[in-house]
PDB file of C-alpha atoms and ligand atoms in Angstrom:
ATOM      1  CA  UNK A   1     -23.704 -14.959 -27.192  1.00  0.00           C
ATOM      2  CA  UNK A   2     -21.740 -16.860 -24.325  1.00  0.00           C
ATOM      3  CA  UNK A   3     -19.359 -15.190 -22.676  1.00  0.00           C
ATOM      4  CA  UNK A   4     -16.903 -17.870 -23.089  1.00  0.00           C
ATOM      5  CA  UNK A   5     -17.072 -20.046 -25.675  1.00  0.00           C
ATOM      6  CA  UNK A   6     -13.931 -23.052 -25.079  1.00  0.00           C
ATOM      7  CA  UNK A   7     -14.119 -24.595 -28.641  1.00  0.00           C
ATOM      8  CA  UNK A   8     -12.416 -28.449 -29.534  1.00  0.00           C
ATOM      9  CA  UNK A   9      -9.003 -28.040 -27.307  1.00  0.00           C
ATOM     10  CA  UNK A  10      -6.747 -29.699 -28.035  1.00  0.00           C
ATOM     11  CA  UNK A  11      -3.058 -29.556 -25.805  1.00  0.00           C
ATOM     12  CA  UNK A  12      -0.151 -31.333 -25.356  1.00  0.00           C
ATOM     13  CA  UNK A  13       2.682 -30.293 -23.159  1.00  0.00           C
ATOM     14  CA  UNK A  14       6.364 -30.037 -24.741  1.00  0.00           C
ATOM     15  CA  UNK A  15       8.750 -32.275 -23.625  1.00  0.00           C
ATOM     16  CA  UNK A  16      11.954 -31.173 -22.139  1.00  0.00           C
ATOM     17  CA  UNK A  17      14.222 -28.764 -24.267  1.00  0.00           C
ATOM     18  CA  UNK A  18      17.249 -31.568 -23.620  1.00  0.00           C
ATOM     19  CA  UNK A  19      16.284 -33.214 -26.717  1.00  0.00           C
ATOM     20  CA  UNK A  20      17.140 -31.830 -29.711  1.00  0.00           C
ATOM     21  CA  UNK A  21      14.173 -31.755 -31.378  1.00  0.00           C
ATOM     22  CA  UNK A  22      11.055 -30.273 -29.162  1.00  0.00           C
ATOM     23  CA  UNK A  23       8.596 -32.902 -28.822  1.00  0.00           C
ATOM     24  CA  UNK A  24       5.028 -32.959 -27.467  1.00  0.00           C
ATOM     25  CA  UNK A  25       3.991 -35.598 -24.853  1.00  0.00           C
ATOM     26  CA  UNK A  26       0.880 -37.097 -24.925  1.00  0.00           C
ATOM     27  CA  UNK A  27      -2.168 -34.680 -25.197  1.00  0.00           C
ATOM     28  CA  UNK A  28      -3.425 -33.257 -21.686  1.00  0.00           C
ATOM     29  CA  UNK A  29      -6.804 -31.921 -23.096  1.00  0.00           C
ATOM     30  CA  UNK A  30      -8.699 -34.033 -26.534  1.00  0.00           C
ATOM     31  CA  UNK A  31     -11.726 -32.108 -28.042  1.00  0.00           C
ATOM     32  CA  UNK A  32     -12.410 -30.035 -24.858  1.00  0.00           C
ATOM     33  CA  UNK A  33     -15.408 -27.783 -25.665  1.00  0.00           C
ATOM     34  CA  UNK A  34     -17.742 -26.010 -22.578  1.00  0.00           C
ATOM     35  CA  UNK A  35     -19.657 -22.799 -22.485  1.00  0.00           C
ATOM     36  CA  UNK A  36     -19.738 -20.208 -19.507  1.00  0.00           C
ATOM     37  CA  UNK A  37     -22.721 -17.772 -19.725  1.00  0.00           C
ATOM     38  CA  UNK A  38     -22.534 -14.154 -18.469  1.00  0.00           C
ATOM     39  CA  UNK A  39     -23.161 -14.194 -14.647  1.00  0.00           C
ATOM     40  CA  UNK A  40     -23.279 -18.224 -13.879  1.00  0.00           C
ATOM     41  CA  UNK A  41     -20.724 -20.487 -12.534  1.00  0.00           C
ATOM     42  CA  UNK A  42     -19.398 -23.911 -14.124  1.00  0.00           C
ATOM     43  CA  UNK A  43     -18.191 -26.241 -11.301  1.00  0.00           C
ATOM     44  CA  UNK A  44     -15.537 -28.331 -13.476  1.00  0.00           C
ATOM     45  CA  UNK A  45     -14.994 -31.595 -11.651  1.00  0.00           C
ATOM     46  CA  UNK A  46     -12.338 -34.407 -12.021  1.00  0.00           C
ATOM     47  CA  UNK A  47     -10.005 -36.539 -10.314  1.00  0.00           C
ATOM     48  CA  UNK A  48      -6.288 -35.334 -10.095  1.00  0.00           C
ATOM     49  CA  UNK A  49      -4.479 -34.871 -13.463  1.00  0.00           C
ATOM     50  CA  UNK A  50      -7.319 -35.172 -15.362  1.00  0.00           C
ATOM     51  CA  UNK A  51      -6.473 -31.703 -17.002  1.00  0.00           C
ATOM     52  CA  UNK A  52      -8.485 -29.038 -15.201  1.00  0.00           C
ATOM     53  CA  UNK A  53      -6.008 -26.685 -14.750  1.00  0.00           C
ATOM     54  CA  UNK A  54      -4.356 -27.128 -17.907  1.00  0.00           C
ATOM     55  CA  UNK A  55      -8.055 -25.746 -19.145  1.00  0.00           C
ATOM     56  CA  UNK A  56      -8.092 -23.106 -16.674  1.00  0.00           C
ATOM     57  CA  UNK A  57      -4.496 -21.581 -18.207  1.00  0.00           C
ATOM     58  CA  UNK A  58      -6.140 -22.260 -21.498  1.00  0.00           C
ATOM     59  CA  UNK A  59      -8.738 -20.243 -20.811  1.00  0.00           C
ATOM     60  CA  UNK A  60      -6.606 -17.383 -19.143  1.00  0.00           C
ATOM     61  CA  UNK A  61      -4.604 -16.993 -22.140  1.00  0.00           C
ATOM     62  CA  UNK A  62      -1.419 -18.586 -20.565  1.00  0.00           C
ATOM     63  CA  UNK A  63      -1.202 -22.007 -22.074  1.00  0.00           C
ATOM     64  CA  UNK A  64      -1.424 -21.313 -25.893  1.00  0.00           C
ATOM     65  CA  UNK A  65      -3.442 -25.072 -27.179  1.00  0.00           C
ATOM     66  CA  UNK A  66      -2.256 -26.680 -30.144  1.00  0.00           C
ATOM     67  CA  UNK A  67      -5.924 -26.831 -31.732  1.00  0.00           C
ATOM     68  CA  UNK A  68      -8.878 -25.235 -31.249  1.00  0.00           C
ATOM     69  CA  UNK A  69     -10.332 -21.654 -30.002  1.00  0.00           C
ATOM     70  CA  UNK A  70     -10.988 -19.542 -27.058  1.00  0.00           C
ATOM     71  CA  UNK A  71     -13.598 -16.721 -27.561  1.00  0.00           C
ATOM     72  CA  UNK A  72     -14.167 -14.561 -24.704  1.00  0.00           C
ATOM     73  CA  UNK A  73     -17.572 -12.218 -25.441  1.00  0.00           C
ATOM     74  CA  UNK A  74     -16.895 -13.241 -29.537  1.00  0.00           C
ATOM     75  CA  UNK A  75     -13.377 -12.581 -29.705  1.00  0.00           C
ATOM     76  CA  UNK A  76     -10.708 -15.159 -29.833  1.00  0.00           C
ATOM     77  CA  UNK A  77      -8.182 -14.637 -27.398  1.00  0.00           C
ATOM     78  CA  UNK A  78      -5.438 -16.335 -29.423  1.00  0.00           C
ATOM     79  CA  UNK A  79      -6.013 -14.478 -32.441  1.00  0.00           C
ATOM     80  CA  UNK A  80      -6.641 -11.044 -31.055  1.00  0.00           C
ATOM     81  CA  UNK A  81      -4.256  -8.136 -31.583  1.00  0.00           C
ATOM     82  CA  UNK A  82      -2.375  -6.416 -28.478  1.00  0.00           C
ATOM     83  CA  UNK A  83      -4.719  -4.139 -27.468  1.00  0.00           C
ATOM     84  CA  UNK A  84      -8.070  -6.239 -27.795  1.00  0.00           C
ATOM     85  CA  UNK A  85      -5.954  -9.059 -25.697  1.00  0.00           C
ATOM     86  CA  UNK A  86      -4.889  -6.160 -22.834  1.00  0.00           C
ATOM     87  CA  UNK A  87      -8.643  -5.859 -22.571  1.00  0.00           C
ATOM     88  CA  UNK A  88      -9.604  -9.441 -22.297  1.00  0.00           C
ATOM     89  CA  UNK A  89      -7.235 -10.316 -19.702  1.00  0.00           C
ATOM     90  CA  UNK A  90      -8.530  -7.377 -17.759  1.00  0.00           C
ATOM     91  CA  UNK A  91     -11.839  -9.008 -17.687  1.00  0.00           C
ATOM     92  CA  UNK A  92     -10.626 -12.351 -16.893  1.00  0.00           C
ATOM     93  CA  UNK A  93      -8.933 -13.280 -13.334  1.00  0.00           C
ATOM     94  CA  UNK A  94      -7.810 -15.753 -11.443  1.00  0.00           C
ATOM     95  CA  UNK A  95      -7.620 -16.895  -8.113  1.00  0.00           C
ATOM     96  CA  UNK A  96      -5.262 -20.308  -7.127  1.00  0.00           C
ATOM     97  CA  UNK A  97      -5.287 -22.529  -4.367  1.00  0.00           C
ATOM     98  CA  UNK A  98      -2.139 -21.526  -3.006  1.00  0.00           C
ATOM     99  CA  UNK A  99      -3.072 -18.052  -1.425  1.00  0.00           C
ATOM    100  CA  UNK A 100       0.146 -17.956   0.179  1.00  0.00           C
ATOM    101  CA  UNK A 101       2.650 -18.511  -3.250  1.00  0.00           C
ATOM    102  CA  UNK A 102      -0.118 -16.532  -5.159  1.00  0.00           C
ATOM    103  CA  UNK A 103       1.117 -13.149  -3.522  1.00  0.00           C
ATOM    104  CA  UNK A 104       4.569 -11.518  -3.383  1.00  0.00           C
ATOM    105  CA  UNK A 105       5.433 -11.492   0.597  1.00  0.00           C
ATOM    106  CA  UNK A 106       7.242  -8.569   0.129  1.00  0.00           C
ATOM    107  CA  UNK A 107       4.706  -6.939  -0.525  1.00  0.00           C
ATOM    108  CA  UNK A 108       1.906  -4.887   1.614  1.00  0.00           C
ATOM    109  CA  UNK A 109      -1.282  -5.984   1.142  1.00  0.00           C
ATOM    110  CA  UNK A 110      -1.998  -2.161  -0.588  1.00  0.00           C
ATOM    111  CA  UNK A 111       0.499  -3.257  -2.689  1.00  0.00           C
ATOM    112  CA  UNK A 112      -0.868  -6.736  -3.670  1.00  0.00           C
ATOM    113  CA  UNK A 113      -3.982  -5.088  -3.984  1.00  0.00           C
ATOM    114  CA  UNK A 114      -2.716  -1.906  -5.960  1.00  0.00           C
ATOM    115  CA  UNK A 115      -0.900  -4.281  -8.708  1.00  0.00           C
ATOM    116  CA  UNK A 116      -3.305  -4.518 -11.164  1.00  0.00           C
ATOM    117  CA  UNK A 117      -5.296  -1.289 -10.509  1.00  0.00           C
ATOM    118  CA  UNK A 118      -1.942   1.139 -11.211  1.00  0.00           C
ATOM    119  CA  UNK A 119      -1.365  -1.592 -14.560  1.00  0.00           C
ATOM    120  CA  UNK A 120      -4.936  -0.361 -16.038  1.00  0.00           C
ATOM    121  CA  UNK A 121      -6.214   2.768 -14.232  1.00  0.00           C
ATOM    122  CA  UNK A 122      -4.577   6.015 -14.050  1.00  0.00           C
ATOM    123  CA  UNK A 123      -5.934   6.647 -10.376  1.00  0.00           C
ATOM    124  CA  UNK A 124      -4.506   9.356  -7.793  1.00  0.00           C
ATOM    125  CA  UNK A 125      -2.641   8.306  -4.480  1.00  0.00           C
ATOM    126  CA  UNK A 126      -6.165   8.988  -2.751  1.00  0.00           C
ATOM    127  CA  UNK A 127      -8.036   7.469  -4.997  1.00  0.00           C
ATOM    128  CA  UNK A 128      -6.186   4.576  -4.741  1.00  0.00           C
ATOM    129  CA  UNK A 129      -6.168   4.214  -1.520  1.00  0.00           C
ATOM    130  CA  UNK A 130      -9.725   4.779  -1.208  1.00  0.00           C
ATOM    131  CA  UNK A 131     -10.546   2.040  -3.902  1.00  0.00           C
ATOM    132  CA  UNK A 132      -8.020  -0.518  -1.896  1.00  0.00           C
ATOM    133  CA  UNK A 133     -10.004   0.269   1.514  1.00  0.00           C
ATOM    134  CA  UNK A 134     -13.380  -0.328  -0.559  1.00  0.00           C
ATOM    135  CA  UNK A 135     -12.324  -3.438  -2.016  1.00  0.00           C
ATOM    136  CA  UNK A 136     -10.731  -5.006   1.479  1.00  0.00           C
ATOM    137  CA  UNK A 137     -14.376  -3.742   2.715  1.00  0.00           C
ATOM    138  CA  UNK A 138     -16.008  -5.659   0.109  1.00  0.00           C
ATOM    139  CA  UNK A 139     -14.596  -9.075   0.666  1.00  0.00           C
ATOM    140  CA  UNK A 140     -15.040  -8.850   4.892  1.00  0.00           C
ATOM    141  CA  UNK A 141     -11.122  -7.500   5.885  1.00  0.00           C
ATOM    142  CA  UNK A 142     -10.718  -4.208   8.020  1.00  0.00           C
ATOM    143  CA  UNK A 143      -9.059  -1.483   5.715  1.00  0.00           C
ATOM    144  CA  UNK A 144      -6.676  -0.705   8.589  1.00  0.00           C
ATOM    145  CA  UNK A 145      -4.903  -4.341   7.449  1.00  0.00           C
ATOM    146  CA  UNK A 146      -3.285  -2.373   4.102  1.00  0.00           C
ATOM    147  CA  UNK A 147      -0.588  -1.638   5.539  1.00  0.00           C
ATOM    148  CA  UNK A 148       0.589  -5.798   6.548  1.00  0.00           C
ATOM    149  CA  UNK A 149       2.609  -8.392   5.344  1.00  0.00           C
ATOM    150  CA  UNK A 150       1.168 -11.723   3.917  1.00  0.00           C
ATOM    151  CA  UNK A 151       2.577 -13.617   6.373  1.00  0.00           C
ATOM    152  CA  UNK A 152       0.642 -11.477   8.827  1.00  0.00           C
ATOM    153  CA  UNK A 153      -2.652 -13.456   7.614  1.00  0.00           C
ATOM    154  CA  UNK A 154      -4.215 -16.699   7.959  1.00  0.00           C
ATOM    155  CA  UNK A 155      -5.018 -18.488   5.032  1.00  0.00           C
ATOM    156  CA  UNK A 156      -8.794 -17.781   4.832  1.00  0.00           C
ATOM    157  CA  UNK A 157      -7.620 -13.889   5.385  1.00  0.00           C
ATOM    158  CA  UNK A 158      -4.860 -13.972   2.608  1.00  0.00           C
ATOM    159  CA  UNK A 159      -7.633 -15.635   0.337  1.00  0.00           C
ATOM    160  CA  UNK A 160      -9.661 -13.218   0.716  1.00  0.00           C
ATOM    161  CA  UNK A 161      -7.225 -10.825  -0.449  1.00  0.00           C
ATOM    162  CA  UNK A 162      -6.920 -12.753  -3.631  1.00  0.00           C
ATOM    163  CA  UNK A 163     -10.496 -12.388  -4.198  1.00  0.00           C
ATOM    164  CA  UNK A 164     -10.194  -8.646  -3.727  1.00  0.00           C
ATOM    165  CA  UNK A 165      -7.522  -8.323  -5.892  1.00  0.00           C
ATOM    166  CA  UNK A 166      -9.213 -10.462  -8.384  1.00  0.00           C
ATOM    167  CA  UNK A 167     -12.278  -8.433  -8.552  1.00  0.00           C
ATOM    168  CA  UNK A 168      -9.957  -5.358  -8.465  1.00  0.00           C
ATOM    169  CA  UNK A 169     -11.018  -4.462 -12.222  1.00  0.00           C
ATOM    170  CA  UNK A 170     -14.295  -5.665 -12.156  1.00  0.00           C
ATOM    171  CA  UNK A 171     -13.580  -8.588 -14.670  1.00  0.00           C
ATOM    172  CA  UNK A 172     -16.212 -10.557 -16.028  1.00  0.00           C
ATOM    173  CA  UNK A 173     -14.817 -14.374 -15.140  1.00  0.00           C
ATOM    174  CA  UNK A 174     -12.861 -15.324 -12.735  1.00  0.00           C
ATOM    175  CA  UNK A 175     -10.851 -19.132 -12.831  1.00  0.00           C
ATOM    176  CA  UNK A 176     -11.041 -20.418  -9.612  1.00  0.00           C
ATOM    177  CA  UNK A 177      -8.382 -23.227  -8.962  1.00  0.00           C
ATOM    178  CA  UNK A 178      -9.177 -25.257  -6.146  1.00  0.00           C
ATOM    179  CA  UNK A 179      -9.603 -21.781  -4.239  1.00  0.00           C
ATOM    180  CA  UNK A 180     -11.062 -22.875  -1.526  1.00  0.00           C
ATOM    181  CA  UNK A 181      -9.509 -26.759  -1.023  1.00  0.00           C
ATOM    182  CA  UNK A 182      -7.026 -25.658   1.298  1.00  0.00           C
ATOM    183  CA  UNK A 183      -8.934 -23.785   3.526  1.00  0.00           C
ATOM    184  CA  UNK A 184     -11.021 -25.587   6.971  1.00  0.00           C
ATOM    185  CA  UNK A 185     -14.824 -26.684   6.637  1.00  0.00           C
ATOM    186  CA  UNK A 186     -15.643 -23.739   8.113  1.00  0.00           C
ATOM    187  CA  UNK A 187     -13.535 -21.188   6.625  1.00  0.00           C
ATOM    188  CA  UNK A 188     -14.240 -22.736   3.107  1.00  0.00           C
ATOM    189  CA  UNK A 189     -18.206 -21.651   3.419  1.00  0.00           C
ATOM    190  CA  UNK A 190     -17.384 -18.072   4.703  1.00  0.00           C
ATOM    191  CA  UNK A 191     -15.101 -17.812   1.357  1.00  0.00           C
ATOM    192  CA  UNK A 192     -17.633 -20.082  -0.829  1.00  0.00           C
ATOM    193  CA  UNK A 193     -20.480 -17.588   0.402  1.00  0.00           C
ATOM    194  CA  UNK A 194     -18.383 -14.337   0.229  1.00  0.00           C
ATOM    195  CA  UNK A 195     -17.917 -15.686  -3.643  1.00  0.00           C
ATOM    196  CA  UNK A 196     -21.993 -16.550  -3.951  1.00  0.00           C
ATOM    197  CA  UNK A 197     -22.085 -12.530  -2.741  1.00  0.00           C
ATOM    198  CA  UNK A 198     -19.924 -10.808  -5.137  1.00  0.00           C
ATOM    199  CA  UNK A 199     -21.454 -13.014  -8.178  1.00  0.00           C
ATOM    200  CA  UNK A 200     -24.627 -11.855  -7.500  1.00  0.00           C
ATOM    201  CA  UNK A 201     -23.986  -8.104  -6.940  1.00  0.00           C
ATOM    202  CA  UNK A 202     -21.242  -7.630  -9.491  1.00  0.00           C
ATOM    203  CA  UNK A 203     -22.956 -10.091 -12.225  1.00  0.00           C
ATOM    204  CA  UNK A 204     -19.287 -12.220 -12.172  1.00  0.00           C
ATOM    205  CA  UNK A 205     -19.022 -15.776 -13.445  1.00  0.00           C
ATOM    206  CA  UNK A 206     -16.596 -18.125 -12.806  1.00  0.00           C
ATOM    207  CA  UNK A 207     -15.059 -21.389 -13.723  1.00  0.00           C
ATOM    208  CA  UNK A 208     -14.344 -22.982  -9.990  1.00  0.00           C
ATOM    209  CA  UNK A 209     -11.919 -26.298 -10.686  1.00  0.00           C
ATOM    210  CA  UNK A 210     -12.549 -28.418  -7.854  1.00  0.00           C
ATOM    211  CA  UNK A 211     -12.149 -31.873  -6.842  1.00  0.00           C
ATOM    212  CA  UNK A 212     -14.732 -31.068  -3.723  1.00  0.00           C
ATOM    213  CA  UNK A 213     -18.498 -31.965  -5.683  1.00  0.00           C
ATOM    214  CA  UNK A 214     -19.986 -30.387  -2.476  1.00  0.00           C
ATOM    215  CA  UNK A 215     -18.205 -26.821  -2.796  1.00  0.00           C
ATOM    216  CA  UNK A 216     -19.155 -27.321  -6.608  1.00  0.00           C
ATOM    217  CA  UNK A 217     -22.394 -28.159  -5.862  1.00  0.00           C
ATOM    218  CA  UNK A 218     -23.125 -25.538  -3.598  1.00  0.00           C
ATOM    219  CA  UNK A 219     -21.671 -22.385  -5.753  1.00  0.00           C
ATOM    220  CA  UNK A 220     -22.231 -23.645  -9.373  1.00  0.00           C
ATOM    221  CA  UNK A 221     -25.112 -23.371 -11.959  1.00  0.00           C
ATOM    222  CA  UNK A 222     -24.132 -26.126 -14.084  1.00  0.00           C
ATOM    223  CA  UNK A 223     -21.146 -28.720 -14.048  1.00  0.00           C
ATOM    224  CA  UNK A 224     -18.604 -30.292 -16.104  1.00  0.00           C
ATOM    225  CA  UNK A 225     -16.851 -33.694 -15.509  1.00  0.00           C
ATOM    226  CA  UNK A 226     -13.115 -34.419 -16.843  1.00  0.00           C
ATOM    227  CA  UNK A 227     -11.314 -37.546 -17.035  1.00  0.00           C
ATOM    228  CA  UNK A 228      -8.201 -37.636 -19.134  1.00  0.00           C
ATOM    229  CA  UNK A 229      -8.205 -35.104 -20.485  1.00  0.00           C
ATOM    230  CA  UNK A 230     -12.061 -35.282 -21.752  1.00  0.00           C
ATOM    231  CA  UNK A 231     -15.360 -33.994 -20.873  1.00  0.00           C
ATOM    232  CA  UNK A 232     -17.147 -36.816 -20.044  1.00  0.00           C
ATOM    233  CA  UNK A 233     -20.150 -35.608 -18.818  1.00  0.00           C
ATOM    234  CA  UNK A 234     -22.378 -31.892 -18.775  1.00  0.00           C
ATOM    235  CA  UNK A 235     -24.472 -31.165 -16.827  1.00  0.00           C
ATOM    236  CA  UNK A 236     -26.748 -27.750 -17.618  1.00  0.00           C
ATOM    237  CA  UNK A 237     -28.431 -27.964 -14.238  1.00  0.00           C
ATOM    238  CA  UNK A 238     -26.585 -29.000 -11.294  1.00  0.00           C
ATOM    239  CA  UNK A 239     -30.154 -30.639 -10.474  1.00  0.00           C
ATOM    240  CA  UNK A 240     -29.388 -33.610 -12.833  1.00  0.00           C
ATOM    241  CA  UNK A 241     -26.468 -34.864 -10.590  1.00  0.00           C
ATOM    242  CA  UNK A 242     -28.288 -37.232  -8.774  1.00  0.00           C
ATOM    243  CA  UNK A 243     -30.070 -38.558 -11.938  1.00  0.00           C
ATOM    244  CA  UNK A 244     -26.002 -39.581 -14.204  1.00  0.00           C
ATOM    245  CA  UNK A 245     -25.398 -42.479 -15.279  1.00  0.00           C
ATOM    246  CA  UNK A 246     -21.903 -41.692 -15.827  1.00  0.00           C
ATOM    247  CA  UNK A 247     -19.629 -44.067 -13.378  1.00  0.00           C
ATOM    248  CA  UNK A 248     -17.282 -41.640 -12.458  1.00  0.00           C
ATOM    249  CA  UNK A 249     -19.520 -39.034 -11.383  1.00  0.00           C
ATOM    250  CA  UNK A 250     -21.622 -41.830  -9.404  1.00  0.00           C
ATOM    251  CA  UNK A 251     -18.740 -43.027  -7.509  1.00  0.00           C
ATOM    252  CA  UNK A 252     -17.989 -38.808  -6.758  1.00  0.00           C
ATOM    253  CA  UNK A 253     -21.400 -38.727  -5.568  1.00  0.00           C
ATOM    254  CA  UNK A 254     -21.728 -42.100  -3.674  1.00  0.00           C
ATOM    255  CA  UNK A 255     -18.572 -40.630  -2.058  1.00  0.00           C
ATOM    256  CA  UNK A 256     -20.443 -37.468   0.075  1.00  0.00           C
ATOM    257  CA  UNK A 257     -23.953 -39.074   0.029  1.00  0.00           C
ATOM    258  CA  UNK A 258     -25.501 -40.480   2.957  1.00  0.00           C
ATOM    259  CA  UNK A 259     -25.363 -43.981   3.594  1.00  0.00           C
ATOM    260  CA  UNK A 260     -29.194 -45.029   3.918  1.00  0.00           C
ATOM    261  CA  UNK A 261     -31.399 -44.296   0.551  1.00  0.00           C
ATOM    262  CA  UNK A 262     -33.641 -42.043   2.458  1.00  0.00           C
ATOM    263  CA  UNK A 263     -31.278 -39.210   3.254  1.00  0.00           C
ATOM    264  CA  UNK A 264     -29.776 -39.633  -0.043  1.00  0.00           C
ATOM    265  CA  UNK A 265     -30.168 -35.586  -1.363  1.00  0.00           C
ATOM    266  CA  UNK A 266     -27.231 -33.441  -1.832  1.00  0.00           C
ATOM    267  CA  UNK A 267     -28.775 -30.365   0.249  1.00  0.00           C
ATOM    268  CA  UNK A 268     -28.697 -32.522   3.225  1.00  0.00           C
TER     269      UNK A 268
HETATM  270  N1  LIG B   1       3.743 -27.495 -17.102  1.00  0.00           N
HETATM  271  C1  LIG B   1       3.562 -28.779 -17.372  1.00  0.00           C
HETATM  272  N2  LIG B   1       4.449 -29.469 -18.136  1.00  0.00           N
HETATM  273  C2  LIG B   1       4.249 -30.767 -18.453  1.00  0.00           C
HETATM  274  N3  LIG B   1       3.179 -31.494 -18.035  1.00  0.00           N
HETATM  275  C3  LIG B   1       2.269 -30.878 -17.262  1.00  0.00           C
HETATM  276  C4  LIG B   1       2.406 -29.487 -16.884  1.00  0.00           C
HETATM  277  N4  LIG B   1       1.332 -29.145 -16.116  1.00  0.00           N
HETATM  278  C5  LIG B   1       0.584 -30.252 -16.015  1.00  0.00           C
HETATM  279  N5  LIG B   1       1.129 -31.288 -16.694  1.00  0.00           N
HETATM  280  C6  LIG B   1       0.556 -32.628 -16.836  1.00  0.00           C
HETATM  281  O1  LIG B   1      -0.718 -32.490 -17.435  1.00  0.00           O
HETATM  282  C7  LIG B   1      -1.647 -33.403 -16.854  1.00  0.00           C
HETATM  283  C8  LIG B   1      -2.863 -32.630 -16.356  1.00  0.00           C
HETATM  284  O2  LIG B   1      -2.451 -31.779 -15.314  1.00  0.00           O
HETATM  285  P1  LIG B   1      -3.411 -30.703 -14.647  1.00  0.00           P
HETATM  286  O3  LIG B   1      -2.595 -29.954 -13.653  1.00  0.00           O
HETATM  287  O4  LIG B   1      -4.088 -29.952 -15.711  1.00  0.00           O
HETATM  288  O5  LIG B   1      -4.474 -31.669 -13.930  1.00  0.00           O
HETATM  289  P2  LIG B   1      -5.578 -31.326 -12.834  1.00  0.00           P
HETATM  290  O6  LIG B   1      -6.839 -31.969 -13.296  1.00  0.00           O
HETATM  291  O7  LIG B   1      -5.601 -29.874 -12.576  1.00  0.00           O
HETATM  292  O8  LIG B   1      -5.027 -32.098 -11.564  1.00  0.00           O
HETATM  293  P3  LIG B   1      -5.160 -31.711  -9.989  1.00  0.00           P
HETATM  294  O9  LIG B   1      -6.574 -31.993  -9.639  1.00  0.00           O
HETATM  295  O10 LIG B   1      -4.196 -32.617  -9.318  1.00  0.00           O
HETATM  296  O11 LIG B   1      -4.805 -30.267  -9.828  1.00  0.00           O
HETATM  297  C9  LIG B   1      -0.898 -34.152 -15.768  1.00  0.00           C
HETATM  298  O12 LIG B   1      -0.503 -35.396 -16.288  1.00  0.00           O
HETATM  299  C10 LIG B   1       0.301 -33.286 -15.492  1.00  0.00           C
HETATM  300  O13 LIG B   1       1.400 -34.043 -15.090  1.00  0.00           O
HETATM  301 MG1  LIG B   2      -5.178 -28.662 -10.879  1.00  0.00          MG
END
């Protein structure tokens, strides 16, 4: 069984509540159906608008679609009672693009970090603390930072902090939005191989949205192409890239290739 199972979605945004009767605009997502399988990444790809995100809240239980199903490991997150749904949200994270909006900066980074653990563990003071130094460990951050402010970070650090609080309660997939699109070249692999890392050694998989086919490339095992609001094109093995006929991903691949036919390979 697939871990995640995205079956025929079908979503349309409501128009605004000014109108006396609640309308829906035009559909964001027609017939969307993908698979994620338990440890692997899906690189979804797709110019701007094209609905990926819209999926991604699908997926994460916050954007309820008008048709279709979600089944995380069999069970279908729309359908399932309290308690199975305080489970499945438990397995599946998410990290945004926005590091800095995507924490409270109030907050210490123990606290950011504590959040979800005190929502679904009953853990002592020590224990948590302990478990907070682990995780900053884990994604590359001194434990001695607990005790700052977001603001007290750069964005590749306050990322990174995301991630740890993402991975927090061990989940089983994590939606990553554009997570790594605002970051430098340089930062961007640090963060893109600290992911690589923790997919391997905790068994995670992820859906990473991304406009950036190189970052998709280089963390996914298979890839999905949207265009309004559509798949328009699977690939199981990130190998066939090269090899689409579809125009859209062509032109995203022309766009990052080299220019002369013999250094034309996506490793380069
Ligand atoms: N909360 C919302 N209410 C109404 N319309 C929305 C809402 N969120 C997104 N949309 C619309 O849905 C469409 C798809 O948006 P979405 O954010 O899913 O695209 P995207 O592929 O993630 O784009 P980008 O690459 O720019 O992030 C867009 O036309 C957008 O304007
Ligand atoms: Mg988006």
């Amino acid at each position: 069984m697939s871990l995640l199972q995205v079956i025929d979605i079908t979503h349309a945004y409501a128009s605004s509540r000014l109108f006396r009767r609640m309308q829906r605009q035009t559909a964001v997502l027609s017939g969307v159906s993908l698979s994620i399988e338990h440890g692997q990444c899906l690189g979804l790809l797709g110019t701007s608008g094209a609905g990926k995100s819209t999926l991604g809240k699908v997926i994460l239980g916050l954007e309820k679609p008008q048709k279709g199903q979600v089944l995380f490991q069999g069970i279908d997150l729309y359908h399932a009672d309290t308690t199975a749904r305080k489970r499945l949200r438990r397995d599946l994270q998410v990290v945004f693009q926005d590091c800095y909006s995507s924490v409270n900066p109030r907050m210490t980074v123990e606290q950011i970090i504590a959040e979800p653990l005190q929502n679904y563990e009953i853990l002592s003071t020590q224990e948590l603390k302990r478990t907070i130094g682990e995780l900053l460990e884990r994604v590359g951050l001194n434990p001695d930072h607990s005790r700052k402010y977001p603001h007290q970070f750069s964005g590749g650090q306050l990322q990174r902090i995301n991630i740890a609080r993402a991975i927090a309660l061990k989940p089983k997939l994590i939606v990553l939005d554009e997570a790594v699109s605002s970051l430098d070249m340089v930062t961007q692999a640090h963060i893109l191989s600290l992911l690589k890392e923790l997919k391997s050694s905790f068994g995670l998989s992820y859906l990473f949205i991304t406009h950036d086919i190189k970052a998709a490339y280089s963390i996914s095992d298979s890839l999905a192409f949207m265009e309004k609001g559509e798949i328009v094109e699977r690939m199981d093995d990130k190998s066939q890239l090269l090899s689409s006929n579809h125009a859209a991903v062509k032109s995203l691949v022309g766009s990052v290739l080299s220019e002369h036919p013999r250094n034309r390979t996506l490793k380069a």
